Amino acid sequence: MYTTELGKTDGSLAQISQEDPALVEAFEARVAADEFIEPKDWMPEAYRRTLVRQISQHAHSEIVGMLPEGNWLTRAPSLRRKAVLLAKIQDEAGHGLYLYCAAETLGVSRAEMIDALHTGRAKYSTIFNYPTLTWADIGAIGWLVDGAAIMNQVPLQRTSYGPYARAMVRVCKEESFHQRQGYEIMMAMCAGTPDQKAMAQDALDRWWWPSLMMFGPPDDNSPNSAQSMRWRIKRDSNDELRQKFVDITKPQADHLGLEIPDKDLKWNEARGHYDFGAIDWEEFYAVVRGEGPVAKERMKARREAWEQGAWVRDAADAHEAKQRARASA
Amino acid sequence: MSQDWPLWEVFIRTKGGLSHRHVGSVHAPDGEMALRHARDTYTRRLEGVSLWIARSSDIVASDPDQAGALFEPAADKIYRHPTFYDIPDVVRHI
C-alpha cells in the first residue's frame, strides 16, 4: 500500500537559510548525483522532516490497510482464498514494520508515530477510509489499490534516502502477489453468475475513482512535489503515475469484461494515452480531512487493537524482567 | 505514550556458505523475543536459514564525515592490486 504526501508545507525555507550553505550545497550535489543518503549523513532539516512525514504516513497506511481486508477474513469464500488473504494481510503488517524502522533512523520514535496515528494527528492514505461492502471489494482492492501502490512504490526503490529505498525493495518484491490475487478474484467473479459479475462491476464502480486519487493532488496543486522531486525523494509526478495507471488498467478491465465508470475515458491516438474524466478533488480533500465514510471506524478499530494488545506487551516486559533478575541472582 | 522496547538489528544468512547480511531491525524487550519478531517480519518467504540479532546500541559505527580520512589512504596504494604489475604475455600461469 502507499500513501501520497498529505501533510502541509512546513517553514522549511526559513530553516534552510540558517543551515551552513557549504553543507547544503554538498548535500544537493550528492542527491543530484543519485547518491543515497544514509542515517548518519548530514541532511537539511526540511529533508529530514519531509521524509519522516512521508515514511510514517506510508507506514500508517500499511497498518490501517489491514483493516478493510481483515473485515472479510472470516467470510472468505474458500479455504484457499482465506489463506491467501491472511498472507496478504500479514505482508501489510510486515511492510508497516519495515517502514516504521526506516522512519526511526531519522530520529523519530516508534511510540511517537503510533501515538500520532492513534490521536488522529497523523495522516494515512485516503483509500482506507472507504468501506469494503462485498467480497468483490477484496478483488478490487488487490487489483486497483495494490496496483496503484505498486506504480507508486516501484520508483521509490530509487528514492534518495537509503533506508526508505531498501524498505521499498522488500515491499515491491512482496507486493506483486497482492495485485495478482486480487485480479484473480475479479476473474473468478466475472466468469461466474450474472449476480457475481454485477458484484465485480459494482466494486469497480466504487473503487475506481478513489484509486485514481491515491496518486495525490494534480501536479499544479501539489506544493511539496517540486522540492521532493529535486531531492529525489519522489521520482515521478503524481499526474505521470496516474496516467500510467489508467493506461495499464483499462485493458485489464476490458479483459474482465467490466466497464470503468468514466464516460470520458477514451484512447487518444495523438497523445498515445487514454484521456480520462475530471477527478472530484473536493471528495479527496474531505477524506484527507477525516471525513471519509469509515474514518472513525478505522481509528476506533486501531485504538482497540492497541489497547487490547496491552497485556501481551506487559507480559513480554514482565518475562524480560524476570529473566534478567534470574540471570543476575 | 508508552515507551519503545529496545531496538535490535537483524541479520539473515540466505543460504549455507554465505555470510549473514543486515536486513532491518525490530523492537523487542529481549533477544529471544527479537528473534521471534525477526522471524515473523523478515522471513515469511524462505529468506534464510539462520538469523542473528544484535542490540542496535551495541553497534559501533564509523563517522561518515570521517570517511575520507578513513578510507582514502587505500586509494593511492594501487600496488595492492595484481594488475599493477606488468608481466609479459609469454610468461604463463601467473
Short mmCIF file of C-alpha atoms in Angstrom, two decimals:
data_model
loop_
_atom_site.label_atom_id
_atom_site.label_comp_id
_atom_site.label_asym_id
_atom_site.label_seq_id
_atom_site.Cartn_x
_atom_site.Cartn_y
_atom_site.Cartn_z
CA MET A 1 0.00 0.00 0.00
CA TYR A 2 1.10 3.55 -0.42
CA THR A 3 0.33 6.99 0.76
CA THR A 4 0.91 10.22 -1.03
CA GLU A 5 2.42 13.03 0.92
CA LEU A 6 -0.58 14.59 2.61
CA GLY A 7 0.96 16.98 5.10
CA LYS A 8 1.22 20.72 4.77
CA THR A 9 4.38 22.52 3.72
CA ASP A 10 6.31 23.48 6.82
CA GLY A 11 8.50 26.51 7.36
CA SER A 12 11.36 24.78 5.61
CA LEU A 13 12.74 27.80 3.77
CA ALA A 14 13.48 29.75 6.95
CA GLN A 15 15.11 26.66 8.37
CA ILE A 16 17.31 26.13 5.35
CA SER A 17 18.60 29.69 5.41
CA GLN A 18 20.12 29.03 8.85
CA GLU A 19 21.96 25.96 7.67
CA ASP A 20 25.58 26.03 6.57
CA PRO A 21 25.45 26.78 2.80
CA ALA A 22 28.50 24.59 2.18
CA LEU A 23 26.80 21.60 3.80
CA VAL A 24 23.58 22.25 1.89
CA GLU A 25 25.47 22.54 -1.37
CA ALA A 26 27.38 19.31 -0.76
CA PHE A 27 24.12 17.56 0.11
CA GLU A 28 22.34 18.84 -3.01
CA ALA A 29 25.29 17.69 -5.14
CA ARG A 30 25.21 14.19 -3.67
CA VAL A 31 21.48 13.90 -4.25
CA ALA A 32 21.81 15.24 -7.80
CA ALA A 33 24.48 12.61 -8.46
CA ASP A 34 21.97 9.89 -7.40
CA GLU A 35 23.91 9.00 -4.27
CA PHE A 36 21.99 7.51 -1.40
CA ILE A 37 21.74 9.49 1.82
CA GLU A 38 22.24 7.37 4.94
CA PRO A 39 21.01 7.99 8.51
CA LYS A 40 24.22 9.44 9.91
CA ASP A 41 24.92 11.69 6.91
CA TRP A 42 24.27 15.39 7.24
CA MET A 43 20.93 16.39 5.72
CA PRO A 44 18.84 19.56 5.66
CA GLU A 45 16.23 19.66 8.41
CA ALA A 46 13.45 20.09 5.85
CA TYR A 47 14.58 16.93 4.03
CA ARG A 48 14.53 15.01 7.29
CA ARG A 49 11.08 16.31 8.22
CA THR A 50 9.63 15.63 4.79
CA LEU A 51 10.88 12.06 4.96
CA VAL A 52 9.63 11.47 8.50
CA ARG A 53 6.21 12.66 7.41
CA GLN A 54 6.12 10.68 4.18
CA ILE A 55 7.59 7.43 5.54
CA SER A 56 5.44 7.45 8.68
CA GLN A 57 2.30 8.18 6.62
CA HIS A 58 3.30 5.32 4.36
CA ALA A 59 3.78 3.04 7.39
CA HIS A 60 0.42 4.06 8.88
CA SER A 61 -1.23 3.29 5.55
CA GLU A 62 0.14 -0.24 5.60
CA ILE A 63 -1.13 -0.78 9.13
CA VAL A 64 -4.56 0.79 8.61
CA GLY A 65 -4.73 -1.02 5.26
CA MET A 66 -5.08 -4.30 7.11
CA LEU A 67 -8.47 -3.26 8.48
CA PRO A 68 -10.67 -3.19 5.35
CA GLU A 69 -9.33 -6.61 4.35
CA GLY A 70 -9.45 -8.10 7.83
CA ASN A 71 -13.15 -7.36 7.62
CA TRP A 72 -13.50 -10.24 5.11
CA LEU A 73 -11.06 -12.73 6.59
CA THR A 74 -13.70 -14.83 8.35
CA ARG A 75 -16.01 -14.69 5.34
CA ALA A 76 -13.62 -15.60 2.54
CA PRO A 77 -15.45 -17.96 0.16
CA SER A 78 -12.92 -20.81 0.36
CA LEU A 79 -10.01 -22.01 2.47
CA ARG A 80 -7.63 -21.09 -0.38
CA ARG A 81 -8.94 -17.54 -0.55
CA LYS A 82 -8.73 -17.27 3.22
CA ALA A 83 -5.11 -18.47 3.36
CA VAL A 84 -4.16 -16.05 0.58
CA LEU A 85 -5.92 -13.10 2.21
CA LEU A 86 -4.31 -13.89 5.55
CA ALA A 87 -0.86 -13.99 3.92
CA LYS A 88 -1.52 -10.66 2.23
CA ILE A 89 -2.62 -9.03 5.49
CA GLN A 90 0.49 -10.40 7.23
CA ASP A 91 2.57 -8.83 4.47
CA GLU A 92 0.91 -5.46 5.09
CA ALA A 93 1.89 -5.70 8.76
CA GLY A 94 5.45 -6.50 7.70
CA HIS A 95 5.50 -3.57 5.28
CA GLY A 96 4.34 -1.25 8.04
CA LEU A 97 7.16 -2.51 10.27
CA TYR A 98 9.87 -2.09 7.58
CA LEU A 99 8.67 1.48 7.10
CA TYR A 100 8.46 2.38 10.79
CA CYS A 101 12.06 1.17 11.11
CA ALA A 102 13.12 3.34 8.17
CA ALA A 103 11.43 6.38 9.74
CA GLU A 104 13.06 5.67 13.09
CA THR A 105 16.51 6.04 11.52
CA LEU A 106 15.61 9.73 11.14
CA GLY A 107 15.30 10.21 14.87
CA VAL A 108 11.56 9.79 15.47
CA SER A 109 10.49 7.06 17.90
CA ARG A 110 8.03 4.27 17.13
CA ALA A 111 5.96 5.31 20.14
CA GLU A 112 5.67 8.88 18.84
CA MET A 113 4.48 7.67 15.44
CA ILE A 114 1.93 5.23 16.87
CA ASP A 115 0.71 7.94 19.22
CA ALA A 116 0.33 10.40 16.33
CA LEU A 117 -1.77 7.85 14.44
CA HIS A 118 -3.98 6.94 17.38
CA THR A 119 -4.63 10.54 18.41
CA GLY A 120 -5.56 11.47 14.83
CA ARG A 121 -2.61 13.80 14.21
CA ALA A 122 -1.08 11.57 11.56
CA LYS A 123 -2.48 11.02 8.09
CA TYR A 124 -2.74 7.79 6.15
CA SER A 125 -3.88 7.00 2.63
CA THR A 126 -7.42 8.21 1.95
CA ILE A 127 -8.24 4.93 0.23
CA PHE A 128 -8.66 3.07 3.52
CA ASN A 129 -11.49 5.28 4.67
CA TYR A 130 -13.84 3.64 2.18
CA PRO A 131 -15.85 0.58 3.26
CA THR A 132 -15.44 -2.98 1.93
CA LEU A 133 -19.07 -3.94 1.32
CA THR A 134 -18.78 -7.22 -0.60
CA TRP A 135 -16.23 -9.96 -1.31
CA ALA A 136 -15.66 -8.40 -4.74
CA ASP A 137 -14.17 -5.41 -2.92
CA ILE A 138 -11.30 -7.64 -1.83
CA GLY A 139 -10.68 -8.42 -5.50
CA ALA A 140 -10.93 -4.75 -6.49
CA ILE A 141 -8.58 -3.66 -3.70
CA GLY A 142 -5.89 -6.13 -4.73
CA TRP A 143 -6.25 -5.28 -8.41
CA LEU A 144 -6.65 -1.50 -8.20
CA VAL A 145 -5.39 -0.31 -4.82
CA ASP A 146 -2.34 -2.56 -4.74
CA GLY A 147 -1.88 -1.91 -8.45
CA ALA A 148 -1.75 1.83 -7.78
CA ALA A 149 0.52 1.21 -4.80
CA ILE A 150 2.98 -0.76 -6.94
CA MET A 151 3.03 2.00 -9.53
CA ASN A 152 3.93 4.46 -6.79
CA GLN A 153 6.39 2.25 -4.97
CA VAL A 154 8.49 0.97 -7.85
CA PRO A 155 10.16 4.37 -8.41
CA LEU A 156 10.56 4.76 -4.65
CA GLN A 157 13.07 1.90 -4.73
CA ARG A 158 15.46 4.57 -6.03
CA THR A 159 14.40 7.28 -3.61
CA SER A 160 17.38 9.21 -2.25
CA TYR A 161 17.12 8.08 1.38
CA GLY A 162 18.82 4.69 1.71
CA PRO A 163 16.70 3.05 4.44
CA TYR A 164 13.46 4.07 2.68
CA ALA A 165 14.74 2.78 -0.67
CA ARG A 166 15.77 -0.57 0.85
CA ALA A 167 12.41 -0.95 2.58
CA MET A 168 10.74 -0.32 -0.79
CA VAL A 169 12.81 -3.03 -2.47
CA ARG A 170 11.47 -5.57 0.02
CA VAL A 171 7.92 -4.23 -0.24
CA CYS A 172 7.88 -4.30 -4.04
CA LYS A 173 9.18 -7.85 -4.12
CA GLU A 174 6.28 -8.94 -1.92
CA GLU A 175 3.58 -6.71 -3.36
CA SER A 176 3.21 -8.31 -6.78
CA PHE A 177 1.23 -11.27 -5.46
CA HIS A 178 -1.19 -8.87 -3.78
CA GLN A 179 -2.27 -7.44 -7.09
CA ARG A 180 -2.39 -10.79 -8.87
CA GLN A 181 -4.54 -12.45 -6.21
CA GLY A 182 -6.96 -9.51 -6.48
CA TYR A 183 -7.20 -9.75 -10.24
CA GLU A 184 -7.72 -13.50 -9.93
CA ILE A 185 -10.69 -12.88 -7.62
CA MET A 186 -12.10 -10.46 -10.20
CA MET A 187 -11.61 -13.04 -12.99
CA ALA A 188 -13.40 -15.69 -10.96
CA MET A 189 -16.35 -13.38 -10.27
CA CYS A 190 -16.56 -12.20 -13.85
CA ALA A 191 -16.67 -15.81 -15.04
CA GLY A 192 -19.40 -16.61 -12.50
CA THR A 193 -23.14 -15.95 -12.37
CA PRO A 194 -24.61 -12.65 -13.63
CA ASP A 195 -25.03 -11.64 -9.99
CA GLN A 196 -21.37 -12.29 -9.27
CA LYS A 197 -20.31 -10.32 -12.31
CA ALA A 198 -22.58 -7.46 -11.26
CA MET A 199 -20.92 -7.54 -7.86
CA ALA A 200 -17.50 -7.22 -9.53
CA GLN A 201 -18.75 -4.29 -11.62
CA ASP A 202 -20.16 -2.62 -8.51
CA ALA A 203 -16.80 -2.98 -6.75
CA LEU A 204 -15.00 -1.43 -9.73
CA ASP A 205 -17.55 1.41 -9.79
CA ARG A 206 -16.86 2.24 -6.15
CA TRP A 207 -13.07 1.76 -6.11
CA TRP A 208 -12.07 3.31 -9.44
CA TRP A 209 -12.09 6.99 -8.50
CA PRO A 210 -10.63 6.58 -5.00
CA SER A 211 -7.82 4.55 -6.63
CA LEU A 212 -7.02 7.41 -9.02
CA MET A 213 -6.97 9.78 -6.04
CA MET A 214 -4.28 7.61 -4.40
CA PHE A 215 -1.70 9.28 -6.63
CA GLY A 216 -2.31 12.55 -4.82
CA PRO A 217 -3.34 16.02 -5.94
CA PRO A 218 -2.72 17.15 -9.54
CA ASP A 219 0.78 18.42 -10.24
CA ASP A 220 -0.28 22.06 -10.45
CA ASN A 221 -1.75 21.82 -6.95
CA SER A 222 0.89 19.75 -5.19
CA PRO A 223 3.08 22.28 -3.36
CA ASN A 224 5.59 19.80 -1.92
CA SER A 225 6.16 17.90 -5.15
CA ALA A 226 8.79 20.12 -6.75
CA GLN A 227 11.02 20.08 -3.68
CA SER A 228 10.58 16.33 -3.25
CA MET A 229 11.47 15.75 -6.89
CA ARG A 230 14.58 17.93 -6.58
CA TRP A 231 15.68 15.96 -3.53
CA ARG A 232 14.91 12.75 -5.43
CA ILE A 233 12.53 11.65 -2.70
CA LYS A 234 9.95 11.42 -5.46
CA ARG A 235 10.95 10.28 -8.92
CA ASP A 236 7.76 10.78 -10.94
CA SER A 237 4.99 13.35 -10.67
CA ASN A 238 1.52 12.44 -9.39
CA ASP A 239 -0.10 13.03 -12.78
CA GLU A 240 2.51 10.98 -14.68
CA LEU A 241 1.92 7.98 -12.42
CA ARG A 242 -1.86 8.40 -12.56
CA GLN A 243 -1.77 8.41 -16.37
CA LYS A 244 0.40 5.32 -16.40
CA PHE A 245 -2.04 3.57 -14.07
CA VAL A 246 -5.03 4.40 -16.30
CA ASP A 247 -3.17 3.25 -19.41
CA ILE A 248 -2.27 -0.08 -17.85
CA THR A 249 -5.58 -0.74 -16.09
CA LYS A 250 -8.05 -0.05 -18.91
CA PRO A 251 -7.04 -3.15 -20.96
CA GLN A 252 -7.17 -5.23 -17.76
CA ALA A 253 -10.78 -4.10 -17.21
CA ASP A 254 -11.56 -4.94 -20.84
CA HIS A 255 -10.24 -8.45 -20.33
CA LEU A 256 -12.59 -8.88 -17.38
CA GLY A 257 -15.48 -7.54 -19.45
CA LEU A 258 -16.02 -4.77 -16.92
CA GLU A 259 -16.66 -1.14 -17.66
CA ILE A 260 -14.64 1.62 -15.99
CA PRO A 261 -17.12 4.16 -14.58
CA ASP A 262 -15.88 7.11 -16.64
CA LYS A 263 -17.71 8.15 -19.81
CA ASP A 264 -14.80 10.39 -20.80
CA LEU A 265 -12.30 7.53 -20.79
CA LYS A 266 -11.09 7.00 -24.35
CA TRP A 267 -7.90 6.34 -26.26
CA ASN A 268 -6.19 9.46 -27.57
CA GLU A 269 -4.18 8.46 -30.60
CA ALA A 270 -2.28 11.76 -30.74
CA ARG A 271 -1.15 11.58 -27.12
CA GLY A 272 -0.63 7.84 -27.09
CA HIS A 273 -2.54 7.70 -23.81
CA TYR A 274 -6.08 7.31 -22.53
CA ASP A 275 -7.92 10.54 -21.79
CA PHE A 276 -10.00 10.36 -18.65
CA GLY A 277 -12.60 12.41 -16.83
CA ALA A 278 -12.16 15.01 -14.09
CA ILE A 279 -11.49 13.78 -10.59
CA ASP A 280 -13.67 15.06 -7.75
CA TRP A 281 -10.92 16.65 -5.67
CA GLU A 282 -13.43 18.01 -3.18
CA GLU A 283 -14.12 14.41 -2.18
CA PHE A 284 -10.39 13.74 -1.88
CA TYR A 285 -9.76 16.71 0.40
CA ALA A 286 -12.79 15.85 2.51
CA VAL A 287 -11.40 12.35 3.05
CA VAL A 288 -7.95 13.81 3.85
CA ARG A 289 -9.67 15.97 6.48
CA GLY A 290 -11.01 12.78 8.03
CA GLU A 291 -14.49 12.86 6.57
CA GLY A 292 -14.18 9.51 4.79
CA PRO A 293 -17.15 7.14 5.12
CA VAL A 294 -15.47 4.89 7.69
CA ALA A 295 -12.62 7.08 9.03
CA LYS A 296 -13.87 7.00 12.61
CA GLU A 297 -14.48 3.26 12.50
CA ARG A 298 -10.92 2.65 11.25
CA MET A 299 -9.32 4.66 14.05
CA LYS A 300 -11.56 3.07 16.64
CA ALA A 301 -10.51 -0.39 15.44
CA ARG A 302 -6.83 0.64 15.53
CA ARG A 303 -7.03 2.02 19.06
CA GLU A 304 -8.93 -1.02 20.30
CA ALA A 305 -6.34 -3.36 18.82
CA TRP A 306 -3.59 -1.38 20.56
CA GLU A 307 -5.39 -1.28 23.90
CA GLN A 308 -6.50 -4.91 23.81
CA GLY A 309 -2.95 -5.97 22.99
CA ALA A 310 -1.53 -4.14 26.01
CA TRP A 311 -1.50 -7.27 28.17
CA VAL A 312 0.72 -9.05 25.63
CA ARG A 313 3.26 -6.22 25.73
CA ASP A 314 3.08 -6.13 29.52
CA ALA A 315 3.63 -9.89 29.70
CA ALA A 316 6.68 -9.65 27.43
CA ASP A 317 8.10 -6.91 29.68
CA ALA A 318 7.42 -8.96 32.82
CA HIS A 319 9.09 -12.01 31.27
CA GLU A 320 12.17 -9.98 30.35
CA ALA A 321 12.37 -8.53 33.89
CA LYS A 322 12.09 -12.00 35.41
CA GLN A 323 14.78 -13.44 33.13
CA ARG A 324 17.08 -10.53 33.92
CA ALA A 325 16.50 -10.94 37.67
CA ARG A 326 17.26 -14.67 37.44
CA ALA A 327 20.42 -14.06 35.43
CA SER A 328 21.75 -11.59 37.98
CA ALA A 329 20.76 -13.74 41.01
CA MET B 1 2.51 7.45 25.39
CA SER B 2 4.26 4.16 26.06
CA GLN B 3 7.99 3.63 25.91
CA ASP B 4 9.58 1.81 22.98
CA TRP B 5 11.23 -1.54 23.53
CA PRO B 6 14.95 -1.60 22.74
CA LEU B 7 15.91 -1.80 19.06
CA TRP B 8 17.64 -4.91 17.66
CA GLU B 9 19.36 -5.26 14.29
CA VAL B 10 18.50 -8.32 12.21
CA PHE B 11 20.97 -10.25 10.05
CA ILE B 12 20.00 -13.14 7.77
CA ARG B 13 22.13 -15.90 6.23
CA THR B 14 20.27 -16.52 3.00
CA LYS B 15 21.81 -19.97 2.47
CA GLY B 16 24.61 -22.14 3.76
CA GLY B 17 28.03 -20.84 2.78
CA LEU B 18 27.03 -17.16 2.63
CA SER B 19 27.59 -14.65 5.39
CA HIS B 20 24.85 -13.04 7.44
CA ARG B 21 23.63 -9.78 5.97
CA HIS B 22 21.81 -6.89 7.60
CA VAL B 23 18.13 -6.68 6.61
CA GLY B 24 16.49 -4.36 9.12
CA SER B 25 15.54 -4.01 12.74
CA VAL B 26 12.83 -4.88 15.27
CA HIS B 27 11.78 -3.70 18.70
CA ALA B 28 11.62 -6.30 21.48
CA PRO B 29 12.05 -6.49 25.25
CA ASP B 30 14.75 -9.18 24.97
CA GLY B 31 16.84 -11.06 22.44
CA GLU B 32 14.66 -14.11 22.31
CA MET B 33 11.55 -12.07 21.52
CA ALA B 34 13.58 -10.07 18.99
CA LEU B 35 14.42 -13.35 17.26
CA ARG B 36 10.74 -14.30 17.10
CA HIS B 37 9.76 -10.88 15.76
CA ALA B 38 12.57 -11.01 13.20
CA ARG B 39 11.36 -14.40 12.04
CA ASP B 40 7.82 -13.08 11.53
CA THR B 41 8.89 -9.79 9.99
CA TYR B 42 11.79 -10.75 7.73
CA THR B 43 11.47 -14.44 6.81
CA ARG B 44 7.94 -15.00 5.53
CA ARG B 45 9.25 -16.32 2.19
CA LEU B 46 12.18 -18.62 2.94
CA GLU B 47 14.58 -15.67 3.03
CA GLY B 48 17.13 -17.51 5.07
CA VAL B 49 18.46 -20.43 7.08
CA SER B 50 19.84 -18.50 10.03
CA LEU B 51 19.17 -15.28 11.93
CA TRP B 52 21.47 -13.10 14.01
CA ILE B 53 20.14 -10.49 16.36
CA ALA B 54 22.27 -7.73 17.88
CA ARG B 55 21.26 -4.86 20.11
CA SER B 56 21.45 -1.70 17.96
CA SER B 57 23.09 0.22 20.78
CA ASP B 58 25.96 -2.30 20.81
CA ILE B 59 26.96 -1.47 17.26
CA VAL B 60 29.88 0.92 16.91
CA ALA B 61 29.78 2.73 13.58
CA SER B 62 32.31 4.86 11.76
CA ASP B 63 31.52 8.53 11.26
CA PRO B 64 30.50 9.30 7.64
CA ASP B 65 32.21 12.69 7.94
CA GLN B 66 35.48 10.86 8.57
CA ALA B 67 35.02 8.53 5.59
CA GLY B 68 37.63 10.41 3.58
CA ALA B 69 40.34 10.19 6.20
CA LEU B 70 39.47 6.58 6.97
CA PHE B 71 39.27 5.10 3.50
CA GLU B 72 41.15 7.43 1.18
CA PRO B 73 44.64 6.18 2.11
CA ALA B 74 43.76 2.91 0.38
CA ALA B 75 43.11 4.70 -2.91
CA ASP B 76 46.76 5.55 -3.67
CA LYS B 77 48.06 2.07 -2.92
CA ILE B 78 47.26 0.59 -6.29
CA TYR B 79 50.27 -1.74 -5.95
CA ARG B 80 47.95 -3.84 -3.75
CA HIS B 81 46.16 -4.98 -6.89
CA PRO B 82 47.59 -7.67 -9.18
CA THR B 83 47.03 -5.58 -12.33
CA PHE B 84 49.65 -3.08 -11.09
CA TYR B 85 52.43 -5.44 -12.18
CA ASP B 86 53.49 -5.75 -15.83
CA ILE B 87 54.25 -9.35 -16.68
CA PRO B 88 55.00 -10.32 -20.34
CA ASP B 89 52.27 -12.37 -22.03
CA VAL B 90 54.75 -15.15 -22.76
CA VAL B 91 55.04 -15.85 -19.10
CA ARG B 92 52.13 -18.20 -18.37
CA HIS B 93 50.16 -19.24 -15.32
CA ILE B 94 50.89 -16.20 -13.20
#
